[in-house]
Structures are given as C-alpha cells and as structure tokens.
Amino acid sequence: MTQQIENNLTNSVSLENIKLRNIKQKAYIFILLVLTYLFWGSFQDSFSQVEALNSQNIALDNQLIQVESDLSDANKINEITKTAETNKDKIVACINEKRCDMLETSKDIKDNISTIRTYFLINKFDISKMDFNQKAILQNINEFLLNSVSNPNWNINIISFWVPTLADYDKDIYKLPITLSIDFANKNMLLNFLENMEYKLPVLNGVYYKINSLNYNIVNYDIGQTVNIWVDAYFYK
Amino acid sequence: MGFKLKRFFRYIKNNPTQVWFYIVLTLFLIWCGFFAFNKVRIFWAEKQISSKTQEIAEKQSQLNSLTSSEEFKRYDLAKSLNNKEKNVYWTDTISSLIYMFDKVKSLNWTDGTSFNDFKVDMNSIKLSISTQDIKAIYASGWILDRFLWLEFVNKVNVPNYKKEWTIYQFDLDAKIKTDDTTDWK
C-alpha cells in the first residue's frame, strides 16, 4: 500500500515536472519567436547591407586601379618632362640634325619624341595688355622659320593675325589663325621654311603650327614665287 | 533500425512541445549564425572600404600634386594636340608633287609631242597631250607606256582622243597611289 502511494506520488511529481518543462519550453519558443520577429528587419537589412558594401568595395577597387594607373602615368610623364627639360639641347640635336645617339639611354624620350617636340613648342602666351604674345610669334617666324638672322634676304609681305579661339574646350588650347605671304627665291627656301615649321624645334620661343593650306605653283617651282600660307598657331593661357 | 525509428516517432508523438522547442531552437540558432556571419562580413567590408578610401585619397592627393605642375599640363596638352591635330606634312607633299612633276617632264617626249595644262595634287595628275602621230600614243614604250611605267601611278584614264587639223589631242588623267609604299625621294 505504502509502495503504491509512493509510486503515485512519484508519478504525480513527474507529471508536474513534465508540465512545468512543457510550459517553460513553450515560453522559450515564444521568446525565440518574439526575438526573431523583433530582429527580422535587421536580419533582412544585413543582407542588403552586405550586398551594398560589396558593390561599394568593387567600385572602390576599380577606382583604386584607375587612380593607380593615372598616378603611374603621371609619374611617367613627370619623369619624361624632367628628363626632357634637362636634355633639351640633345633633343634639339636629335630632332633637327637626326643626331639621336646621345639620347640612347632615354628610351621614353625617344619613344615620345613627337609629343616632346610639341611639348617644347606649345607655350603659355600670356602677356599684359595683349590677347596673346605676338612678340613671341613674330620672333619665331622671323628668326626660326625664316632663319632671317643668317638669311636676311627673305621678304615677308604680310603677316595677319586673326582672332584666337578655343581649339579644344576641355584642354584650354587656343588656336590662332595666321596668314603669311612670303617671297621665296626658290623651292629649297620654301621647303626649308616648311620643314622648320613641321619638323624642327627651336632652342627658344617655340610655336606649334599646323598648316591648313598654301598656294604654290609646282609647274614653276624653279623660279621665285610669292607663297600665301594659312596656318594655325597653338598656345595656352 | 525499424525499432529505433518507431521509438523516435513515439517520442515525437508523446513530446510535441519538446520537439517543437528543439526545431524552433535549431532554426533560431541557424538564423543567429547567418545574422552573426553577416555582421562579421559588414564589419570586414567597412574596414576594407575605410582602408581603400584612405588609400585612394592619398594617391589622389599625390596625383593632384603631380598633375597641377606646369610641365604636366604642357605635356598633356602636347599629347592631346598630337592625337587630335593630325598634320598633313606639306614639306613631304610639295617634295612629292615636285618629284612627280619632274618625272612627267622628263619622259622622253618625241618630236611633235607636247604637254600642257599640267595639274597635280596628291590624288591625281591631269594634263593635255598633243601629238602629230597617233602611233606615238599606243606604240610599245611610247606615250601611254611611259605613264603606265611611272611607279607612283595607279590608274591611267584617257576618255577620248580628238584630231584637230593634223594634231591628235587628248586629256590624260592618272590616279596616284595612296598607300605608303611609294618612295618619293
């Protein structure tokens, strides 16, 4: 009898425990569901946040690659301009007299010789009280293109300067149309003039020209002619 | 195996709350795992972004200091000019035209043959030819052949021949080769 009572008591305690455990577990389930509900928004946001950060990271990687590439190019240009400035006499000899042996060590200079020629020719033509530095252009035409210091017999009839306009809106390059009328005693003098304009490099006061057109009678090339030349001079301010 | 499975199902049947508790707990832990994983990813990504932004800012500042120099600006303009303003080199053009003119002039003109109205540009040569003997035009090694032998000439065209009194006249139009293989010097 006592044994049975004890068994009943034990069963009753065990049932109570199970009930209590069930209640606790239901409470836990409830708490877990509530927590999930409360943080569900943050959980969802975390995915979109990860995605956005990953895209930002990729964009920054690309930006970094671009900046590094630009920086490397800028460093290279910096090196080239420094070398060019210190070796200008050698560059002039290479361009004008085809003596490029002295430039053998400067591969970058040799590879970019055309750009370096333009680099020395394009100049800042700021001068007070004038739209552009006409003195520099006149000096270049007279002393370099016509080489009149050693050949005083050139005859310049007309030099007309037109209004400079922006040649390239992004780069601030100005284009100045110039009309020239010059007497050339023979074709070699004309060719010498054109070669100075198109291929050679003065030591001082360079000007970058582009010839638009000229009138020259080929049939009468063996006699002196007055040649009209329409050119654009380029500079920046 | 079958016995164990039966016991498992009996357990589920007898303890539904506990089973649900374990299911919810497992799902919750998985959910927490994902959440924590995302938070770690966000932390690392933000750290990387901050470090990259700083690196970019430093490099950009170096770049700005290099590109703001006068030399850089000039070189950049020079590059832009070289790329955009393609020159027709008149020195070479005039030399080539004189070369072609000399070649045509030096063709061994026979007696009674003359040319005039010579026009030359980088695309074509045009001239009027007069001759007393029509045979001089087509005979082997004579007028037409001499034009065909010119190395810079691509195509020769004579639209018509006209006889005026005793002289044959025709206009010859020769197209110039436009490739870079012709040696003009």
Short mmCIF file of C-alpha atoms in Angstrom, two decimals:
data_model
loop_
_atom_site.label_atom_id
_atom_site.label_comp_id
_atom_site.label_asym_id
_atom_site.label_seq_id
_atom_site.Cartn_x
_atom_site.Cartn_y
_atom_site.Cartn_z
CA MET A 1 0.00 0.00 0.00
CA THR A 2 2.76 2.36 1.06
CA GLN A 3 4.66 1.38 -2.04
CA GLN A 4 1.65 2.23 -4.22
CA ILE A 5 1.21 5.61 -2.54
CA GLU A 6 4.88 6.33 -3.09
CA ASN A 7 4.57 5.34 -6.73
CA ASN A 8 1.52 7.58 -7.16
CA LEU A 9 3.35 10.47 -5.55
CA THR A 10 6.40 9.95 -7.75
CA ASN A 11 4.19 9.80 -10.87
CA SER A 12 2.39 12.92 -9.78
CA VAL A 13 5.72 14.76 -9.24
CA SER A 14 6.99 13.50 -12.58
CA LEU A 15 3.84 14.71 -14.36
CA GLU A 16 4.17 18.06 -12.63
CA ASN A 17 7.77 18.28 -13.83
CA ILE A 18 6.81 17.42 -17.39
CA LYS A 19 4.05 20.03 -17.32
CA LEU A 20 6.45 22.61 -15.94
CA ARG A 21 9.04 21.72 -18.57
CA ASN A 22 6.44 21.99 -21.30
CA ILE A 23 5.36 25.39 -20.05
CA LYS A 24 8.98 26.52 -19.93
CA GLN A 25 9.64 25.24 -23.42
CA LYS A 26 6.53 26.95 -24.75
CA ALA A 27 7.75 30.14 -23.09
CA TYR A 28 11.17 29.69 -24.74
CA ILE A 29 9.57 29.08 -28.11
CA PHE A 30 7.56 32.21 -27.63
CA ILE A 31 10.62 34.20 -26.62
CA LEU A 32 12.63 32.87 -29.59
CA LEU A 33 9.80 33.72 -31.98
CA VAL A 34 9.45 37.18 -30.48
CA LEU A 35 13.21 37.76 -30.77
CA THR A 36 13.15 36.56 -34.36
CA TYR A 37 10.22 38.84 -35.09
CA LEU A 38 11.88 41.83 -33.44
CA PHE A 39 15.22 41.38 -35.25
CA TRP A 40 13.83 40.12 -38.57
CA GLY A 41 14.08 43.58 -40.09
CA SER A 42 17.73 43.94 -39.07
CA PHE A 43 18.41 40.43 -40.34
CA GLN A 44 16.97 41.25 -43.75
CA ASP A 45 18.78 44.60 -43.80
CA SER A 46 22.07 42.86 -43.08
CA PHE A 47 21.84 41.04 -46.44
CA SER A 48 21.17 44.21 -48.40
CA GLN A 49 23.87 45.98 -46.38
CA VAL A 50 26.40 43.24 -47.24
CA GLU A 51 25.41 43.47 -50.89
CA ALA A 52 25.71 47.27 -50.93
CA LEU A 53 29.08 47.17 -49.17
CA ASN A 54 30.34 44.54 -51.60
CA SER A 55 29.33 46.70 -54.57
CA GLN A 56 30.95 49.71 -52.90
CA ASN A 57 34.08 47.64 -52.38
CA ILE A 58 34.14 46.62 -56.05
CA ALA A 59 33.62 50.24 -57.11
CA LEU A 60 36.47 51.32 -54.82
CA ASP A 61 38.69 48.56 -56.24
CA ASN A 62 38.06 49.90 -59.74
CA GLN A 63 38.60 53.46 -58.56
CA LEU A 64 41.83 52.41 -56.91
CA ILE A 65 43.03 50.68 -60.08
CA GLN A 66 42.18 53.83 -62.06
CA VAL A 67 43.92 56.15 -59.61
CA GLU A 68 46.98 53.88 -59.51
CA SER A 69 47.09 53.77 -63.30
CA ASP A 70 46.68 57.58 -63.51
CA LEU A 71 49.34 58.02 -60.86
CA SER A 72 51.72 55.73 -62.70
CA ASP A 73 51.08 57.66 -65.96
CA ALA A 74 51.55 60.98 -64.16
CA ASN A 75 54.82 59.75 -62.63
CA LYS A 76 56.00 58.63 -66.05
CA ILE A 77 55.07 62.00 -67.58
CA ASN A 78 56.80 63.73 -64.70
CA GLU A 79 59.96 61.70 -65.36
CA ILE A 80 59.76 62.35 -69.10
CA THR A 81 59.33 66.11 -68.69
CA LYS A 82 62.16 66.29 -66.15
CA THR A 83 64.48 64.32 -68.45
CA ALA A 84 63.36 66.38 -71.44
CA GLU A 85 63.98 69.69 -69.67
CA THR A 86 67.49 68.66 -68.64
CA ASN A 87 68.33 67.24 -72.07
CA LYS A 88 66.74 69.86 -74.29
CA ASP A 89 69.91 70.51 -76.28
CA LYS A 90 70.23 66.79 -77.06
CA ILE A 91 66.57 66.61 -78.06
CA VAL A 92 67.00 69.63 -80.36
CA ALA A 93 70.03 67.93 -81.95
CA CYS A 94 68.07 64.69 -82.34
CA ILE A 95 65.06 66.39 -83.95
CA ASN A 96 66.88 68.97 -86.09
CA GLU A 97 70.02 67.11 -87.08
CA LYS A 98 68.95 63.48 -86.63
CA ARG A 99 71.74 63.02 -84.08
CA CYS A 100 69.88 60.87 -81.60
CA ASP A 101 72.84 58.79 -80.39
CA MET A 102 73.12 60.99 -77.27
CA LEU A 103 69.54 60.09 -76.34
CA GLU A 104 70.14 56.37 -76.41
CA THR A 105 69.71 55.97 -72.67
CA SER A 106 66.41 57.84 -72.58
CA LYS A 107 64.07 55.30 -74.16
CA ASP A 108 60.95 57.14 -73.01
CA ILE A 109 62.19 60.30 -74.68
CA LYS A 110 62.93 58.51 -77.94
CA ASP A 111 59.58 56.75 -77.93
CA ASN A 112 57.71 60.01 -77.33
CA ILE A 113 59.88 62.33 -79.39
CA SER A 114 56.96 63.71 -81.38
CA THR A 115 55.00 64.59 -78.21
CA ILE A 116 58.13 66.08 -76.67
CA ARG A 117 58.65 68.26 -79.73
CA THR A 118 55.05 69.50 -79.33
CA TYR A 119 55.68 69.89 -75.57
CA PHE A 120 58.51 72.32 -76.25
CA LEU A 121 56.53 74.10 -78.97
CA ILE A 122 53.31 74.69 -77.05
CA ASN A 123 53.75 77.65 -74.78
CA LYS A 124 51.89 79.96 -72.50
CA PHE A 125 51.32 83.14 -74.47
CA ASP A 126 50.12 85.41 -71.69
CA ILE A 127 51.27 88.99 -71.96
CA SER A 128 49.81 92.03 -70.32
CA LYS A 129 47.69 94.39 -72.48
CA MET A 130 47.56 91.93 -75.43
CA ASP A 131 45.31 88.96 -76.21
CA PHE A 132 48.37 86.80 -76.77
CA ASN A 133 52.11 87.20 -77.02
CA GLN A 134 52.53 88.46 -80.59
CA LYS A 135 56.17 89.27 -79.92
CA ALA A 136 56.99 85.59 -79.41
CA ILE A 137 55.21 84.55 -82.62
CA LEU A 138 56.83 87.28 -84.70
CA GLN A 139 60.24 86.37 -83.33
CA ASN A 140 59.62 82.70 -84.10
CA ILE A 141 58.54 83.45 -87.68
CA ASN A 142 61.41 85.84 -88.33
CA GLU A 143 64.29 84.17 -86.53
CA PHE A 144 63.42 80.49 -86.67
CA LEU A 145 61.02 79.76 -89.54
CA LEU A 146 62.66 82.20 -91.94
CA ASN A 147 66.03 81.97 -90.25
CA SER A 148 66.48 85.63 -91.15
CA VAL A 149 69.43 86.23 -88.86
CA SER A 150 71.61 84.23 -91.21
CA ASN A 151 69.48 84.84 -94.34
CA PRO A 152 68.41 88.48 -94.27
CA ASN A 153 67.08 88.29 -97.86
CA TRP A 154 63.70 86.77 -97.06
CA ASN A 155 60.84 89.01 -97.94
CA ILE A 156 57.81 88.82 -95.72
CA ASN A 157 54.94 90.65 -97.38
CA ILE A 158 52.09 90.02 -94.96
CA ILE A 159 51.65 88.53 -91.51
CA SER A 160 48.00 88.65 -90.43
CA PHE A 161 46.88 87.52 -87.03
CA TRP A 162 43.22 86.59 -86.68
CA VAL A 163 41.20 86.19 -83.50
CA PRO A 164 42.32 83.28 -81.34
CA THR A 165 39.60 80.76 -80.47
CA LEU A 166 39.47 77.76 -78.17
CA ALA A 167 40.56 74.75 -80.18
CA ASP A 168 39.61 72.20 -77.58
CA TYR A 169 37.18 73.16 -74.86
CA ASP A 170 38.40 70.52 -72.40
CA LYS A 171 42.03 71.36 -72.71
CA ASP A 172 42.16 75.14 -72.94
CA ILE A 173 44.18 75.11 -76.12
CA TYR A 174 43.87 78.28 -78.17
CA LYS A 175 44.10 78.28 -81.94
CA LEU A 176 45.31 81.43 -83.65
CA PRO A 177 44.81 81.60 -87.44
CA ILE A 178 47.70 83.35 -89.19
CA THR A 179 48.04 84.28 -92.84
CA LEU A 180 51.53 84.67 -94.27
CA SER A 181 52.61 85.97 -97.63
CA ILE A 182 56.30 85.40 -98.27
CA ASP A 183 58.56 85.65 -101.30
CA PHE A 184 60.66 82.53 -101.75
CA ALA A 185 63.56 82.75 -104.18
CA ASN A 186 63.43 79.04 -104.92
CA LYS A 187 61.76 75.80 -103.88
CA ASN A 188 64.53 74.92 -101.43
CA MET A 189 63.84 78.05 -99.42
CA LEU A 190 60.15 77.18 -99.28
CA LEU A 191 60.91 73.57 -98.31
CA ASN A 192 63.34 74.79 -95.66
CA PHE A 193 60.66 77.09 -94.25
CA LEU A 194 58.05 74.29 -94.21
CA GLU A 195 60.49 71.86 -92.65
CA ASN A 196 61.22 74.34 -89.85
CA MET A 197 57.50 74.69 -89.28
CA GLU A 198 56.59 70.99 -89.42
CA TYR A 199 59.58 69.03 -88.26
CA LYS A 200 62.13 71.17 -86.43
CA LEU A 201 62.45 72.55 -82.96
CA PRO A 202 63.91 75.92 -81.99
CA VAL A 203 66.04 76.18 -78.88
CA LEU A 204 63.98 79.15 -77.65
CA ASN A 205 60.47 80.53 -78.20
CA GLY A 206 58.79 77.59 -79.85
CA VAL A 207 55.38 77.82 -81.50
CA TYR A 208 53.28 74.84 -82.58
CA TYR A 209 51.89 75.38 -86.09
CA LYS A 210 49.56 73.42 -88.28
CA ILE A 211 49.50 74.38 -91.95
CA ASN A 212 45.96 74.46 -93.31
CA SER A 213 46.77 75.30 -96.90
CA LEU A 214 49.21 77.11 -99.15
CA ASN A 215 49.28 78.15 -102.77
CA TYR A 216 52.36 77.22 -104.71
CA ASN A 217 52.69 76.69 -108.42
CA ILE A 218 54.51 73.37 -108.78
CA VAL A 219 54.97 73.83 -112.53
CA ASN A 220 57.03 76.97 -111.87
CA TYR A 221 58.95 75.58 -108.94
CA ASP A 222 62.31 76.58 -110.44
CA ILE A 223 61.53 80.29 -110.26
CA GLY A 224 60.88 82.58 -107.28
CA GLN A 225 57.28 82.82 -106.10
CA THR A 226 55.16 84.63 -103.58
CA VAL A 227 53.52 81.97 -101.48
CA ASN A 228 50.45 82.51 -99.32
CA ILE A 229 50.31 80.21 -96.34
CA TRP A 230 47.38 79.76 -93.98
CA VAL A 231 48.42 78.30 -90.65
CA ASP A 232 47.07 77.87 -87.13
CA ALA A 233 49.37 78.57 -84.18
CA TYR A 234 48.50 76.80 -80.93
CA PHE A 235 49.13 78.02 -77.40
CA TYR A 236 47.57 78.04 -73.97
CA LYS A 237 46.87 80.75 -71.42
CA MET B 1 16.67 0.12 -37.23
CA GLY B 2 12.89 -0.15 -37.57
CA PHE B 3 12.60 -0.39 -33.78
CA LYS B 4 14.61 2.78 -33.27
CA LEU B 5 12.54 4.65 -35.84
CA LYS B 6 9.34 3.51 -34.08
CA ARG B 7 10.72 4.75 -30.74
CA PHE B 8 11.64 8.08 -32.37
CA PHE B 9 8.15 8.57 -33.77
CA ARG B 10 6.62 7.52 -30.42
CA TYR B 11 8.82 10.12 -28.72
CA ILE B 12 7.65 12.82 -31.13
CA LYS B 13 4.06 11.83 -30.53
CA ASN B 14 4.47 11.87 -26.75
CA ASN B 15 6.57 15.11 -26.52
CA PRO B 16 5.27 17.53 -29.17
CA THR B 17 6.21 20.64 -27.17
CA GLN B 18 9.79 19.48 -26.69
CA VAL B 19 10.10 18.59 -30.35
CA TRP B 20 8.79 21.99 -31.38
CA PHE B 21 11.13 23.60 -28.91
CA TYR B 22 14.13 21.85 -30.48
CA ILE B 23 13.00 22.67 -34.01
CA VAL B 24 12.50 26.36 -33.16
CA LEU B 25 15.77 26.46 -31.23
CA THR B 26 17.71 24.90 -34.13
CA LEU B 27 16.17 27.32 -36.62
CA PHE B 28 16.85 30.22 -34.28
CA LEU B 29 20.49 29.18 -33.90
CA ILE B 30 20.88 28.87 -37.68
CA TRP B 31 19.25 32.29 -38.05
CA CYS B 32 21.61 33.73 -35.41
CA GLY B 33 24.54 32.13 -37.25
CA PHE B 34 23.56 33.85 -40.51
CA PHE B 35 23.00 37.10 -38.70
CA ALA B 36 26.38 36.94 -36.96
CA PHE B 37 28.06 35.92 -40.24
CA ASN B 38 26.53 38.94 -41.99
CA LYS B 39 27.58 41.24 -39.17
CA VAL B 40 31.17 39.96 -39.48
CA ARG B 41 31.05 40.47 -43.24
CA ILE B 42 29.73 44.00 -42.75
CA PHE B 43 32.49 44.72 -40.26
CA TRP B 44 35.22 43.50 -42.66
CA ALA B 45 33.71 45.22 -45.65
CA GLU B 46 33.52 48.52 -43.77
CA LYS B 47 37.09 48.09 -42.63
CA GLN B 48 38.22 47.42 -46.21
CA ILE B 49 36.20 50.36 -47.52
CA SER B 50 37.71 52.67 -44.94
CA SER B 51 41.25 51.49 -45.77
CA LYS B 52 40.68 51.74 -49.54
CA THR B 53 39.08 55.18 -49.24
CA GLN B 54 42.11 56.35 -47.32
CA GLU B 55 44.48 54.82 -49.88
CA ILE B 56 42.57 56.41 -52.76
CA ALA B 57 42.59 59.79 -51.01
CA GLU B 58 46.37 59.56 -50.50
CA LYS B 59 47.01 58.54 -54.10
CA GLN B 60 44.59 61.14 -55.40
CA SER B 61 46.43 63.80 -53.45
CA GLN B 62 49.76 62.63 -54.94
CA LEU B 63 48.14 62.63 -58.39
CA ASN B 64 46.75 66.13 -57.89
CA SER B 65 50.12 67.43 -56.86
CA LEU B 66 51.74 65.89 -59.96
CA THR B 67 49.05 66.97 -62.42
CA SER B 68 48.95 70.53 -61.17
CA SER B 69 52.51 71.18 -62.31
CA GLU B 70 53.05 73.40 -65.36
CA GLU B 71 55.15 70.71 -67.06
CA PHE B 72 52.44 68.10 -66.70
CA LYS B 73 49.83 70.45 -68.12
CA ARG B 74 52.04 71.28 -71.11
CA TYR B 75 52.81 67.62 -71.79
CA ASP B 76 49.13 66.72 -71.53
CA LEU B 77 48.25 69.49 -74.00
CA ALA B 78 51.03 68.33 -76.31
CA LYS B 79 49.70 64.77 -76.24
CA SER B 80 46.20 65.99 -76.90
CA LEU B 81 47.37 68.17 -79.81
CA ASN B 82 49.39 65.34 -81.32
CA ASN B 83 46.43 63.00 -81.14
CA LYS B 84 43.78 65.42 -82.34
CA GLU B 85 45.52 67.66 -84.83
CA LYS B 86 46.82 65.26 -87.46
CA ASN B 87 49.09 67.12 -89.78
CA VAL B 88 49.32 66.82 -93.49
CA TYR B 89 53.05 67.32 -93.86
CA TRP B 90 53.34 69.92 -96.59
CA THR B 91 57.11 69.54 -96.76
CA ASP B 92 56.62 65.96 -97.95
CA THR B 93 53.60 66.81 -100.08
CA ILE B 94 55.39 69.54 -102.03
CA SER B 95 58.52 67.41 -102.42
CA SER B 96 56.38 64.55 -103.74
CA LEU B 97 54.50 66.79 -106.16
CA ILE B 98 57.75 68.26 -107.50
CA TYR B 99 59.13 64.73 -107.86
CA MET B 100 56.08 63.64 -109.85
CA PHE B 101 56.17 66.75 -111.99
CA ASP B 102 59.87 66.22 -112.77
CA LYS B 103 59.23 62.60 -113.67
CA VAL B 104 56.45 63.51 -116.10
CA LYS B 105 58.51 66.37 -117.54
CA SER B 106 61.49 64.10 -118.06
CA LEU B 107 59.53 61.48 -120.00
CA ASN B 108 61.30 61.15 -123.31
CA TRP B 109 58.88 63.19 -125.42
CA THR B 110 59.21 62.51 -129.14
CA ASP B 111 59.34 65.26 -131.70
CA GLY B 112 55.97 66.79 -132.25
CA THR B 113 54.62 65.72 -128.85
CA SER B 114 54.00 68.27 -126.13
CA PHE B 115 52.05 68.57 -122.92
CA ASN B 116 50.34 71.47 -121.22
CA ASP B 117 47.73 72.31 -118.54
CA PHE B 118 49.67 70.21 -116.09
CA LYS B 119 47.77 69.85 -112.82
CA VAL B 120 48.97 67.75 -109.96
CA ASP B 121 47.74 67.07 -106.44
CA MET B 122 48.19 64.19 -104.04
CA ASN B 123 45.39 62.19 -105.70
CA SER B 124 45.85 62.68 -109.42
CA ILE B 125 47.87 64.08 -112.28
CA LYS B 126 45.99 65.71 -115.16
CA LEU B 127 47.49 67.01 -118.36
CA SER B 128 46.67 67.61 -122.00
CA ILE B 129 48.90 65.95 -124.57
CA SER B 130 49.25 66.82 -128.25
CA THR B 131 50.98 64.64 -130.81
CA GLN B 132 51.23 64.53 -134.58
CA ASP B 133 51.39 60.77 -134.87
CA ILE B 134 48.66 58.61 -133.31
CA LYS B 135 51.11 55.72 -133.27
CA ALA B 136 53.19 57.63 -130.73
CA ILE B 137 50.33 57.23 -128.26
CA TYR B 138 49.96 53.44 -128.27
CA ALA B 139 53.25 52.09 -129.63
CA SER B 140 55.21 49.95 -127.24
CA GLY B 141 57.41 52.10 -124.99
CA TRP B 142 55.82 55.34 -126.10
CA ILE B 143 53.46 57.92 -124.51
CA LEU B 144 50.90 55.65 -122.76
CA ASP B 145 53.52 53.10 -121.75
CA ARG B 146 55.67 55.79 -120.19
CA PHE B 147 52.80 56.85 -117.98
CA LEU B 148 51.98 53.26 -117.10
CA TRP B 149 55.61 52.70 -116.08
CA LEU B 150 55.57 55.54 -113.52
CA GLU B 151 55.80 53.78 -110.14
CA PHE B 152 53.53 56.23 -108.32
CA VAL B 153 50.72 55.99 -110.85
CA ASN B 154 47.87 53.65 -110.01
CA LYS B 155 45.43 54.00 -112.90
CA VAL B 156 45.62 55.87 -116.18
CA ASN B 157 42.48 57.07 -117.91
CA VAL B 158 42.09 58.78 -121.31
CA PRO B 159 38.39 59.39 -122.03
CA ASN B 160 38.78 60.45 -125.67
CA TYR B 161 41.20 61.35 -128.44
CA LYS B 162 40.49 64.27 -130.73
CA LYS B 163 42.11 65.16 -134.04
CA GLU B 164 42.37 68.85 -134.82
CA TRP B 165 43.93 69.54 -138.22
CA THR B 166 46.97 67.37 -138.15
CA ILE B 167 47.39 67.07 -134.38
CA TYR B 168 45.91 64.46 -132.03
CA GLN B 169 44.91 65.84 -128.65
CA PHE B 170 43.84 64.03 -125.52
CA ASP B 171 43.49 64.61 -121.79
CA LEU B 172 45.21 62.10 -119.57
CA ASP B 173 44.13 61.54 -116.00
CA ALA B 174 46.40 59.39 -113.83
CA LYS B 175 45.42 58.40 -110.30
CA ILE B 176 48.19 58.48 -107.69
CA LYS B 177 48.87 55.52 -105.42
CA THR B 178 47.67 56.37 -101.95
CA ASP B 179 49.50 53.68 -99.98
CA ASP B 180 52.67 54.34 -98.00
CA THR B 181 54.90 52.06 -100.07
CA THR B 182 55.83 54.60 -102.73
CA ASP B 183 59.28 56.07 -102.35
CA TRP B 184 59.02 59.70 -103.44
CA LYS B 185 62.63 60.65 -102.96
#
